[in-house]
Short mmCIF file of C-alpha atoms and ligand atoms in Angstrom, two decimals:
data_model
loop_
_atom_site.label_atom_id
_atom_site.label_comp_id
_atom_site.label_asym_id
_atom_site.label_seq_id
_atom_site.Cartn_x
_atom_site.Cartn_y
_atom_site.Cartn_z
CA MET A 1 -0.03 -0.07 -0.06
CA ASN A 2 1.34 3.32 -0.78
CA ASN A 3 -1.27 5.48 1.16
CA GLY A 4 -2.53 7.24 -1.74
CA LEU A 5 0.92 8.55 -2.67
CA SER A 6 2.24 8.14 -6.08
CA THR A 7 5.04 5.59 -6.44
CA VAL A 8 8.46 6.48 -7.89
CA LEU A 9 10.87 3.77 -8.94
CA LEU A 10 14.61 4.81 -8.74
CA CYS A 11 16.91 2.59 -10.85
CA GLY A 12 20.53 2.46 -11.47
CA PHE A 13 21.67 5.46 -9.20
CA PRO A 14 24.91 4.92 -7.39
CA HIS A 15 24.42 4.26 -3.74
CA GLU A 16 24.91 7.62 -2.31
CA GLU A 17 23.03 9.50 -4.89
CA GLY A 18 20.42 7.03 -4.72
CA GLN A 19 20.06 7.38 -1.10
CA MET A 20 19.89 11.04 -1.07
CA LEU A 21 17.05 11.07 -3.81
CA SER A 22 15.28 8.37 -1.94
CA ASP A 23 15.39 10.41 1.29
CA TYR A 24 14.22 13.59 -0.37
CA LEU A 25 11.68 12.09 -2.74
CA GLY A 26 10.29 9.78 0.05
CA MET A 27 8.78 12.92 1.68
CA HIS A 28 6.38 13.10 -1.11
CA TYR A 29 6.31 9.64 -2.64
CA SER A 30 6.32 6.21 -1.95
CA ILE A 31 9.89 5.00 -3.29
CA ARG A 32 11.15 1.75 -4.68
CA ILE A 33 14.79 1.19 -5.43
CA CYS A 34 16.54 -0.99 -7.90
CA ASN A 35 20.12 -0.90 -9.09
CA GLU A 36 22.78 -3.13 -10.65
CA ASN A 37 22.87 -5.17 -7.48
CA ASN A 38 19.19 -5.84 -7.13
CA TYR A 39 17.97 -5.34 -10.85
CA ASP A 40 14.54 -6.71 -10.84
CA ALA A 41 12.92 -6.48 -14.24
CA LYS A 42 9.52 -7.41 -12.73
CA LEU A 43 9.33 -4.09 -11.02
CA THR A 44 8.69 -2.50 -14.56
CA GLU A 45 5.51 -4.67 -14.61
CA SER A 46 4.21 -3.40 -11.51
CA ALA A 47 1.09 -1.38 -12.27
CA SER A 48 1.49 0.45 -8.94
CA ILE A 49 4.67 2.37 -10.30
CA ASP A 50 3.70 5.69 -11.49
CA LEU A 51 7.09 7.20 -12.52
CA ILE A 52 10.60 5.39 -13.26
CA LEU A 53 13.50 7.65 -12.90
CA ALA A 54 16.40 5.77 -14.27
CA TYR A 55 20.27 6.55 -14.21
CA HIS A 56 22.04 5.59 -17.28
CA LYS A 57 25.72 4.68 -16.59
CA MET A 58 27.45 2.36 -18.83
CA PRO A 59 28.47 -0.32 -18.31
CA GLU A 60 26.86 -0.83 -14.99
CA PHE A 61 23.45 -0.07 -16.00
CA ASN A 62 21.70 0.38 -19.34
CA ALA A 63 18.87 2.52 -18.27
CA ILE A 64 17.77 2.94 -21.94
CA SER A 65 17.24 -0.86 -22.17
CA PHE A 66 15.50 -0.89 -19.07
CA LEU A 67 13.05 1.83 -19.82
CA ILE A 68 12.28 0.32 -23.29
CA GLU A 69 11.29 -2.95 -21.32
CA ALA A 70 9.35 -0.78 -18.89
CA ARG A 71 7.53 0.83 -21.73
CA GLN A 72 6.18 -2.47 -22.91
CA ASN A 73 5.52 -3.90 -19.47
CA ASN A 74 3.79 -0.84 -18.02
CA PRO A 75 3.14 1.84 -20.39
CA GLN A 76 1.22 4.13 -18.16
CA ALA A 77 4.32 4.78 -15.83
CA VAL A 78 6.14 8.02 -16.71
CA ARG A 79 9.83 7.61 -17.84
CA VAL A 80 12.35 10.02 -17.01
CA LEU A 81 16.02 9.49 -17.79
CA ALA A 82 19.11 10.89 -16.20
CA GLY A 83 22.67 10.51 -16.80
CA ASP A 84 25.31 11.29 -19.28
CA LEU A 85 24.01 10.40 -22.83
CA SER A 86 25.52 10.52 -26.09
CA LYS A 87 23.43 11.77 -29.08
CA ASN A 88 22.61 8.31 -30.30
CA GLU A 89 21.67 7.31 -26.93
CA MET A 90 19.21 10.19 -26.59
CA HIS A 91 17.83 9.28 -29.94
CA GLU A 92 17.20 5.81 -28.74
CA ALA A 93 15.77 6.93 -25.51
CA ILE A 94 13.30 9.14 -27.29
CA ASN A 95 12.30 6.78 -30.05
CA LYS A 96 12.29 3.46 -28.24
CA ALA A 97 11.64 4.12 -24.73
CA ALA A 98 9.46 7.28 -25.29
CA ILE A 99 10.82 9.07 -22.23
CA TYR A 100 8.98 11.97 -20.89
CA GLN A 101 12.21 14.05 -19.78
CA PHE A 102 16.00 14.08 -19.51
CA LEU A 103 17.45 15.17 -16.32
CA PRO A 104 20.87 16.48 -16.59
CA GLN A 105 23.50 15.11 -14.08
CA ASN A 106 24.15 17.01 -10.90
CA TRP A 107 20.93 18.50 -10.62
CA PRO A 108 19.91 19.39 -7.09
CA VAL A 109 17.33 17.16 -5.63
CA GLU A 110 14.75 20.03 -5.22
CA GLN A 111 14.80 20.46 -8.92
CA ILE A 112 14.49 16.67 -9.60
CA GLU A 113 11.64 16.67 -7.36
CA LEU A 114 9.97 19.59 -9.07
CA HIS A 115 10.42 17.73 -12.38
CA VAL A 116 9.00 14.43 -11.03
CA ARG A 117 6.01 16.37 -9.65
CA ARG A 118 5.05 18.11 -12.91
CA ALA A 119 5.52 14.73 -14.83
CA LEU A 120 3.19 13.05 -12.38
CA GLU A 121 0.62 16.00 -12.75
CA ASN A 122 0.91 15.69 -16.38
CA ARG A 123 0.36 12.06 -16.25
CA GLU A 124 -2.86 12.67 -13.94
CA LEU A 125 -4.10 15.26 -16.34
CA GLY A 126 -3.84 12.95 -19.09
CA TYR A 127 -5.63 10.23 -17.39
CA ARG A 128 -8.40 12.72 -16.43
CA HIS A 129 -8.69 13.97 -19.92
CA ARG A 130 -9.00 10.51 -21.32
CA HIS A 131 -11.75 9.60 -18.75
CA LEU A 132 -13.59 12.88 -19.40
CA SER A 133 -13.38 12.42 -23.30
CA ARG A 134 -14.90 8.93 -22.79
CA ASP A 135 -17.69 10.21 -20.61
CA LEU A 136 -18.56 13.11 -22.91
CA LYS A 137 -18.67 10.62 -25.93
CA MET A 138 -20.99 8.61 -23.89
CA ALA A 139 -23.22 11.67 -22.98
CA GLU A 140 -23.18 12.78 -26.64
CA ASN A 141 -24.29 9.31 -27.79
CA VAL A 142 -27.08 9.43 -25.20
CA LEU A 143 -28.11 12.98 -26.28
CA LYS A 144 -28.06 11.90 -29.98
CA LYS A 145 -30.32 9.02 -29.11
CA TYR A 146 -32.79 11.35 -27.30
CA ASP A 147 -32.43 14.32 -29.71
CA THR A 148 -34.85 12.76 -32.23
CA ASN A 149 -37.30 11.94 -29.55
CA ILE A 150 -37.30 14.63 -26.96
CA SER A 151 -39.39 17.54 -27.58
CA THR A 152 -37.79 20.82 -26.20
CA THR A 153 -39.72 24.08 -25.46
CA SER A 154 -39.56 26.27 -28.49
CA LYS A 155 -42.28 28.42 -27.21
CA THR A 156 -42.23 30.93 -24.50
CA ARG A 157 -44.10 29.92 -21.39
CA TYR A 158 -46.24 32.81 -19.93
CA LYS A 159 -47.56 32.58 -16.55
CA PHE A 160 -50.39 34.45 -14.80
CA ASN A 161 -50.41 33.20 -11.30
CA GLN A 162 -50.78 29.67 -11.69
CA LEU A 163 -52.19 29.64 -15.27
CA VAL A 164 -49.46 28.53 -17.78
CA TYR A 165 -49.93 29.39 -21.42
CA ALA A 166 -48.15 30.16 -24.78
CA SER A 167 -51.03 30.72 -27.19
CA PRO A 168 -51.95 34.17 -28.57
CA SER A 169 -55.51 33.82 -27.37
CA MET A 170 -54.43 33.13 -23.85
CA ILE A 171 -51.74 35.90 -23.88
CA THR A 172 -54.46 38.51 -24.93
CA LEU A 173 -57.10 37.19 -22.45
CA CYS A 174 -54.60 37.11 -19.45
CA ASP A 175 -53.52 40.74 -20.32
CA MET A 176 -57.15 41.67 -20.14
CA ALA A 177 -57.48 39.74 -16.89
CA ARG A 178 -54.64 41.52 -15.27
CA LYS A 179 -56.41 44.90 -16.21
CA ALA A 180 -59.68 43.77 -14.93
CA ALA A 181 -58.13 42.48 -11.62
CA LEU A 182 -57.09 45.99 -10.85
CA THR A 183 -60.77 47.38 -11.00
CA GLU A 184 -63.61 46.62 -8.48
CA LEU A 185 -65.87 45.38 -11.33
CA PRO A 186 -67.37 41.97 -11.11
CA ILE A 187 -66.02 39.43 -13.63
CA LEU A 188 -67.71 36.83 -15.52
CA ILE A 189 -65.55 33.82 -16.67
CA GLN A 190 -66.93 31.64 -19.27
CA GLY A 191 -65.43 28.47 -20.68
CA GLU A 192 -65.95 24.72 -20.99
CA THR A 193 -65.25 22.50 -18.03
CA GLY A 194 -61.48 22.05 -17.17
CA THR A 195 -60.43 25.24 -19.19
CA GLY A 196 -59.09 26.79 -15.94
CA LYS A 197 -62.02 29.08 -14.92
CA GLU A 198 -61.28 28.41 -11.15
CA LEU A 199 -57.60 28.98 -11.72
CA MET A 200 -58.34 32.24 -13.57
CA ALA A 201 -60.51 33.54 -10.64
CA ARG A 202 -57.64 32.74 -8.25
CA ALA A 203 -55.22 34.74 -10.65
CA VAL A 204 -57.39 37.56 -10.77
CA HIS A 205 -58.12 37.65 -6.98
CA ASN A 206 -54.25 37.45 -6.23
CA ALA A 207 -53.59 40.25 -8.75
CA SER A 208 -56.06 42.45 -7.31
CA GLU A 209 -55.92 44.91 -4.40
CA ARG A 210 -58.06 42.31 -2.31
CA ASN A 211 -55.36 39.71 -2.22
CA ALA A 212 -54.78 40.10 1.46
CA GLN A 213 -58.27 39.08 2.02
CA PRO A 214 -59.72 35.66 1.31
CA LEU A 215 -60.96 34.26 -1.73
CA MET A 216 -64.07 32.07 -1.12
CA VAL A 217 -65.24 29.61 -3.66
CA HIS A 218 -68.52 28.19 -3.99
CA ASN A 219 -70.24 25.95 -6.64
CA CYS A 220 -73.80 27.04 -7.18
CA GLY A 221 -74.72 23.77 -9.20
CA GLY A 222 -77.25 21.27 -7.86
CA MET A 223 -78.25 23.23 -4.90
CA SER A 224 -81.83 24.18 -3.52
CA ASP A 225 -82.53 27.82 -3.14
CA GLU A 226 -82.75 27.55 0.49
CA LEU A 227 -79.44 25.83 0.92
CA LEU A 228 -77.83 28.29 -1.48
CA HIS A 229 -79.25 31.31 0.39
CA SER A 230 -78.11 29.81 3.70
CA GLU A 231 -74.52 29.16 2.23
CA LEU A 232 -74.04 32.65 0.61
CA PHE A 233 -76.12 34.88 2.89
CA GLY A 234 -76.08 32.80 6.19
CA HIS A 235 -79.18 31.89 8.38
CA VAL A 236 -80.17 32.53 12.03
CA LYS A 237 -80.93 29.62 14.43
CA GLY A 238 -84.31 28.01 13.65
CA ALA A 239 -84.45 29.60 10.21
CA TYR A 240 -85.43 26.25 8.72
CA THR A 241 -85.43 22.67 10.11
CA GLY A 242 -81.88 21.82 10.77
CA ALA A 243 -80.62 25.32 11.28
CA VAL A 244 -79.36 24.61 14.73
CA SER A 245 -77.20 27.60 15.08
CA ASP A 246 -76.64 30.94 13.39
CA ARG A 247 -74.42 30.86 10.42
CA LEU A 248 -72.41 33.44 8.77
CA GLY A 249 -72.74 33.26 4.94
CA LEU A 250 -70.08 33.11 2.38
CA LEU A 251 -70.49 36.57 1.28
CA PRO A 252 -70.21 38.42 4.71
CA ALA A 253 -67.44 36.04 5.62
CA ALA A 254 -65.47 37.10 2.51
CA ASN A 255 -65.71 40.79 3.57
CA GLY A 256 -63.08 42.71 1.86
CA GLY A 257 -62.09 39.80 -0.27
CA THR A 258 -63.59 37.98 -3.39
CA VAL A 259 -66.24 35.48 -3.76
CA PHE A 260 -66.04 33.01 -6.74
CA LEU A 261 -69.58 31.63 -7.79
CA ASP A 262 -68.97 28.70 -10.10
CA GLU A 263 -71.78 27.25 -12.27
CA ILE A 264 -73.74 30.53 -12.05
CA ALA A 265 -76.08 29.47 -14.74
CA ASP A 266 -77.56 26.63 -12.60
CA VAL A 267 -79.03 28.99 -10.05
CA SER A 268 -82.96 29.22 -10.02
CA PRO A 269 -84.82 32.39 -11.23
CA THR A 270 -85.72 33.21 -7.85
CA PHE A 271 -82.20 32.99 -6.50
CA GLN A 272 -81.12 35.19 -9.54
CA VAL A 273 -83.16 37.84 -7.87
CA SER A 274 -81.51 37.66 -4.49
CA LEU A 275 -78.25 37.68 -6.11
CA LEU A 276 -79.09 40.75 -8.50
CA ARG A 277 -80.16 42.48 -5.11
CA PHE A 278 -76.93 41.67 -3.60
CA LEU A 279 -74.98 43.08 -6.56
CA GLN A 280 -76.99 46.12 -6.79
CA ASP A 281 -76.50 47.26 -3.09
CA GLY A 282 -74.05 44.99 -1.51
CA GLU A 283 -76.29 43.94 1.13
CA VAL A 284 -77.36 40.52 2.47
CA LYS A 285 -80.08 39.30 4.70
CA PRO A 286 -79.57 36.02 6.35
CA LEU A 287 -82.23 33.47 6.30
CA GLY A 288 -84.80 34.02 8.97
CA SER A 289 -83.34 37.53 9.96
CA ASP A 290 -84.53 40.99 9.68
CA LYS A 291 -80.88 42.20 10.04
CA ILE A 292 -79.37 43.54 6.78
CA ILE A 293 -75.41 43.11 6.61
CA LYS A 294 -73.37 45.21 4.39
CA CYS A 295 -70.50 43.37 2.75
CA ASP A 296 -67.76 44.63 0.64
CA VAL A 297 -67.18 41.73 -1.72
CA ARG A 298 -66.14 41.39 -5.21
CA VAL A 299 -67.97 38.67 -7.28
CA ILE A 300 -66.28 36.59 -9.88
CA ALA A 301 -68.86 34.25 -11.55
CA ALA A 302 -68.20 31.32 -13.84
CA GLY A 303 -69.94 28.88 -15.85
CA ASN A 304 -69.66 26.47 -18.77
CA ARG A 305 -72.92 27.24 -20.35
CA ASN A 306 -73.42 30.00 -22.68
CA LEU A 307 -75.23 32.65 -20.76
CA GLU A 308 -76.20 34.59 -23.69
CA GLU A 309 -78.05 31.61 -25.22
CA LEU A 310 -79.68 30.90 -21.92
CA ILE A 311 -81.10 34.63 -21.73
CA LYS A 312 -82.46 34.10 -25.20
CA LYS A 313 -84.36 31.05 -23.80
CA GLY A 314 -85.43 33.08 -20.97
CA GLU A 315 -83.54 30.84 -18.50
CA PHE A 316 -81.20 33.51 -17.24
CA ARG A 317 -82.08 37.11 -16.27
CA GLU A 318 -80.51 39.61 -18.74
CA ASP A 319 -80.18 42.22 -15.80
CA LEU A 320 -78.23 39.82 -13.64
CA PHE A 321 -76.02 38.89 -16.72
CA TYR A 322 -75.15 42.72 -17.12
CA ARG A 323 -74.55 43.03 -13.33
CA LEU A 324 -72.15 40.10 -13.39
CA ASN A 325 -70.47 40.92 -16.63
CA GLY A 326 -68.26 43.93 -15.65
CA PHE A 327 -65.53 42.19 -17.52
CA GLN A 328 -66.07 39.10 -19.53
CA LEU A 329 -63.18 36.61 -19.73
CA LYS A 330 -63.84 33.79 -22.17
CA ILE A 331 -61.39 30.90 -21.88
CA PRO A 332 -61.13 29.05 -25.15
CA PRO A 333 -61.33 25.31 -25.11
CA LEU A 334 -57.87 23.67 -25.27
CA ARG A 335 -58.40 22.23 -28.86
CA SER A 336 -58.52 25.77 -30.14
CA ARG A 337 -55.20 26.86 -28.40
CA ILE A 338 -52.93 24.11 -29.70
CA ASP A 339 -49.96 26.42 -28.92
CA ASP A 340 -50.60 25.74 -25.13
CA ILE A 341 -50.61 21.99 -25.43
CA ARG A 342 -46.78 21.81 -25.38
CA VAL A 343 -46.06 24.20 -22.48
CA LEU A 344 -48.91 22.78 -20.35
CA THR A 345 -47.74 19.22 -21.04
CA GLU A 346 -44.19 20.15 -19.94
CA TYR A 347 -45.47 22.10 -17.10
CA LEU A 348 -47.86 19.65 -15.67
CA SER A 349 -45.49 16.56 -16.15
CA GLU A 350 -42.70 18.51 -14.30
CA ARG A 351 -44.98 19.47 -11.57
CA TYR A 352 -46.47 16.14 -11.24
CA ALA A 353 -43.09 13.95 -11.55
CA GLN A 354 -41.73 16.22 -8.74
CA SER A 355 -44.74 15.68 -6.52
CA ILE A 356 -44.24 12.01 -6.62
CA ASN A 357 -40.40 12.15 -6.72
CA ARG A 358 -39.91 11.00 -10.33
CA ARG A 359 -37.62 12.39 -12.84
CA ILE A 360 -38.92 12.66 -16.45
CA LEU A 361 -36.36 13.23 -19.28
CA GLY A 362 -39.03 14.72 -21.41
CA ILE A 363 -42.12 14.02 -23.54
CA SER A 364 -41.46 12.36 -26.80
CA LYS A 365 -42.34 14.24 -29.98
CA GLU A 366 -44.72 11.41 -30.88
CA VAL A 367 -46.77 11.93 -27.72
CA LEU A 368 -46.95 15.66 -28.18
CA GLU A 369 -48.02 15.22 -31.83
CA LYS A 370 -50.95 12.94 -30.65
CA PHE A 371 -51.75 15.54 -27.93
CA GLU A 372 -52.05 18.23 -30.56
CA LEU A 373 -54.24 16.10 -32.64
CA TYR A 374 -56.64 15.13 -29.88
CA ASP A 375 -59.58 17.34 -29.28
CA TRP A 376 -59.58 17.33 -25.27
CA PRO A 377 -63.34 17.54 -24.43
CA GLY A 378 -62.39 17.79 -20.84
CA ASN A 379 -59.73 20.33 -21.63
CA VAL A 380 -56.75 21.05 -19.43
CA ARG A 381 -58.23 18.85 -16.55
CA GLU A 382 -58.19 15.79 -18.92
CA LEU A 383 -54.81 16.67 -20.11
CA GLU A 384 -53.66 16.76 -16.45
CA ASN A 385 -55.12 13.44 -15.85
CA GLU A 386 -53.61 11.90 -18.99
CA ILE A 387 -50.24 13.26 -17.80
CA LYS A 388 -50.55 11.99 -14.26
CA ARG A 389 -51.25 8.65 -15.62
CA LEU A 390 -48.33 8.81 -18.00
CA VAL A 391 -45.80 9.95 -15.39
CA ALA A 392 -47.12 7.29 -12.97
CA VAL A 393 -46.55 4.50 -15.44
CA SER A 394 -43.22 5.52 -16.94
CA GLU A 395 -40.04 4.35 -15.37
CA ASN A 396 -37.90 6.65 -13.48
CA GLY A 397 -36.07 9.00 -15.92
CA GLN A 398 -37.79 7.17 -18.96
CA LEU A 399 -39.17 8.94 -21.86
CA VAL A 400 -42.87 9.08 -21.93
CA ASN A 401 -43.78 7.02 -24.85
CA LEU A 402 -46.66 6.25 -27.03
CA GLU A 403 -47.21 3.06 -25.39
CA HIS A 404 -48.34 4.55 -22.31
CA LEU A 405 -51.12 6.88 -23.78
CA SER A 406 -54.71 6.17 -23.30
CA GLU A 407 -56.45 4.25 -26.16
CA ASN A 408 -58.49 7.16 -27.71
CA ILE A 409 -55.39 9.30 -27.93
CA LYS A 410 -52.98 6.53 -29.11
CA SER A 411 -55.25 5.48 -31.89
CA LEU A 412 -55.19 8.96 -33.52
CA LYS A 413 -53.37 9.26 -36.73
CA PRO A 414 -51.34 12.30 -37.61
CA LEU A 415 -52.37 14.68 -40.38
CA PRO A 416 -50.44 14.49 -43.42
CA ASN A 417 -47.51 16.88 -43.77
CA ILE A 418 -48.86 18.67 -46.96
CA ALA A 419 -45.50 20.44 -47.45
CA LEU A 420 -43.83 17.02 -47.74
CA THR A 421 -46.29 15.32 -50.04
CA LYS A 422 -44.89 14.29 -53.29
CA LEU A 423 -46.48 12.65 -56.22
CA ASN A 424 -44.57 9.44 -55.68
CA GLY A 425 -45.52 8.17 -59.10
CA ASP A 426 -49.25 8.70 -58.59
CA SER A 427 -51.04 11.23 -60.62
CA LEU A 428 -52.04 14.58 -59.16
CA LYS A 429 -55.59 13.53 -59.07
CA GLU A 430 -54.76 10.52 -57.10
CA THR A 431 -52.41 12.42 -54.76
CA VAL A 432 -55.02 14.99 -54.08
CA GLU A 433 -57.40 12.18 -53.30
CA LYS A 434 -55.10 10.51 -50.93
CA LEU A 435 -54.63 13.76 -49.20
CA GLU A 436 -58.26 14.28 -49.03
CA LEU A 437 -59.00 10.92 -47.68
CA SER A 438 -56.29 11.36 -44.86
CA ILE A 439 -57.71 14.61 -43.82
CA ILE A 440 -61.08 13.51 -43.61
CA SER A 441 -60.20 10.33 -41.81
CA ALA A 442 -57.93 12.23 -39.32
CA THR A 443 -60.81 14.91 -38.60
CA LEU A 444 -63.33 12.06 -38.34
CA GLN A 445 -61.11 10.31 -35.70
CA LYS A 446 -60.41 13.53 -33.86
CA LEU A 447 -64.02 14.43 -33.57
CA ARG A 448 -64.95 11.04 -32.91
CA TRP A 449 -67.17 10.54 -35.83
CA ASN A 450 -69.40 13.50 -34.93
CA GLN A 451 -70.09 14.03 -38.60
CA SER A 452 -71.81 17.51 -38.12
CA LYS A 453 -68.77 18.69 -36.21
CA VAL A 454 -66.33 17.20 -38.82
CA ALA A 455 -68.46 18.75 -41.67
CA LYS A 456 -68.17 22.14 -39.92
CA GLU A 457 -64.47 21.90 -39.42
CA LEU A 458 -63.86 20.95 -42.99
CA GLY A 459 -66.16 23.56 -44.17
CA ILE A 460 -68.32 21.25 -46.36
CA SER A 461 -71.90 20.27 -46.04
CA ARG A 462 -73.01 17.38 -44.07
CA MET A 463 -74.34 15.55 -47.28
CA GLY A 464 -70.97 16.25 -48.87
CA LEU A 465 -68.98 14.67 -46.11
CA SER A 466 -71.31 11.75 -46.12
CA ASN A 467 -70.67 11.24 -49.85
CA LYS A 468 -66.99 11.32 -49.53
CA ILE A 469 -67.03 8.74 -46.62
CA LYS A 470 -69.00 6.43 -48.79
CA ARG A 471 -66.71 7.08 -51.95
CA TYR A 472 -63.39 6.49 -49.95
CA GLY A 473 -64.97 3.68 -47.80
CA ILE A 474 -63.41 5.44 -44.81
CA GLU A 475 -65.14 3.43 -42.09
CA SER A 476 -63.36 0.28 -43.44
CA VAL A 477 -59.93 2.10 -43.64
CA ILE A 478 -60.24 3.19 -40.02
CA LEU A 479 -61.36 -0.40 -39.01
CA GLU A 480 -58.57 -1.95 -40.76
CA ASN A 481 -55.89 0.24 -39.04
N1 ADP B 1 -53.58 27.27 -18.19
C1 ADP B 1 -53.56 26.44 -17.25
N2 ADP B 1 -52.32 26.17 -16.45
C2 ADP B 1 -52.06 25.26 -15.72
N3 ADP B 1 -53.01 24.59 -15.13
C3 ADP B 1 -54.09 24.65 -15.72
C4 ADP B 1 -54.56 25.50 -16.69
N4 ADP B 1 -55.81 25.49 -16.95
C5 ADP B 1 -56.29 24.49 -16.17
N5 ADP B 1 -55.44 24.04 -15.42
C6 ADP B 1 -55.48 22.90 -14.38
O1 ADP B 1 -56.56 22.10 -14.99
C7 ADP B 1 -57.57 21.61 -13.98
C8 ADP B 1 -58.95 22.13 -14.13
O2 ADP B 1 -58.78 23.77 -14.05
P1 ADP B 1 -60.06 24.34 -13.37
O3 ADP B 1 -59.64 25.85 -13.10
O4 ADP B 1 -60.64 23.69 -12.18
O5 ADP B 1 -61.02 24.47 -14.53
P2 ADP B 1 -62.65 24.73 -14.75
O6 ADP B 1 -62.98 25.65 -13.36
O7 ADP B 1 -62.72 25.72 -15.89
O8 ADP B 1 -63.35 23.48 -14.78
C9 ADP B 1 -56.86 22.20 -12.59
O9 ADP B 1 -56.19 21.25 -12.00
C10 ADP B 1 -56.02 23.20 -13.03
O10 ADP B 1 -54.91 23.39 -12.28
MG1 MG B 2 -64.50 24.50 -12.06
#
């Protein structure tokens, strides 16, 4: 054992000189000695020898032959040659023994030690360089392999509080929401389920001057008027059977803050009147009480049903709509903001992977392509669930691959890349028909064979679509694949 010190082999030095060198170098290195009396060729084979310092002195010791042999036996050891050498000997030492350095005779030991140290440092650097180069090469190969599969963010990811987006429509909408947040006006958020209405309400509240006060969330769907009244305005003990104590309603409880009323379209015409009164004068009367409570609350309402249409049908009060509609924020469905899919996928997978202590290298391009093709009826909520499942089933660090996708997304076929379509020996007419066939098939798949929607998306009549499906026998094409 050399206790981590480098090992230096001193060869052929006359006794006194050898002793002096050994004493001095021994302070820094582990020393082995051989000379004409105990010349041991095996020593050159020892892998533990890091540097050989040989003294050439003919006829006693031919250090050049010794180093040539050492070079073959242990090429990693640095070879340094001392002694008086003729030109020919120098040539031989350089060419055959590949020595690192000559040391002139009569050098002070300090200088010799300095050279030994430099030579060993050089050897260590060479060693590290080889290792790093190998690691780099391996890393390059790994990256090359993933390069074709991993999608990297090319779009800027924007954030409004917890909302993440990149699409122009969301950029415009969130800019507007930031401005709306700074006013005291009520806000109406419309959008399909899972588009992020609640997240938007939170973002607005947090960006408003009320953010030190609470945001109270209430879902108005599927509740009787009595219960809704009691929840929002409060009640006094005995106001109805089961009202065993006074209850502070959500609106007075949120005083100074914001109340988010979800599924606003679901409230009854009677309750719409109560809400309207509250919005007009900011007063609530708890159920069973004569006392009026003033509350300073900003209302953000949301719904996934189109209120304008409900008004036309007489199911929603127009005056209430205008009261709620200080600002209207319409969140588009995910399928119409494809630019968001990539950034949301990356963001949601990173966030979820982190929460369950997994590491995801990235989402494969193929998966993203499918995601961009799918129509996401459940919007971001559905995407989030798909991602959670993908992350959960993928191995630590493994790419998220197509095999992990849910069936309805996996079976989607990509739209043809029109720019790359070539005639490939077909006539122009045949090529155009093939293109038409694949676009119609893909749209049918995407919209799950809802032919009215497909016709609308393709800009053709329902009848025209039906004719094309028959002509191309599309159903059988889909089934075959
Ligand atoms: N733009 C977005 N960025 C990040 N997460 C989002 C975004 N939109 C929706 N989500 C997530 O999707 C899910 C549904 O959002 P939510 O606000 O409850 O939708 P909604 O109220 O419209 O049904 C939530 O888990 C939410 O965190
Ligand atoms: Mg919601």
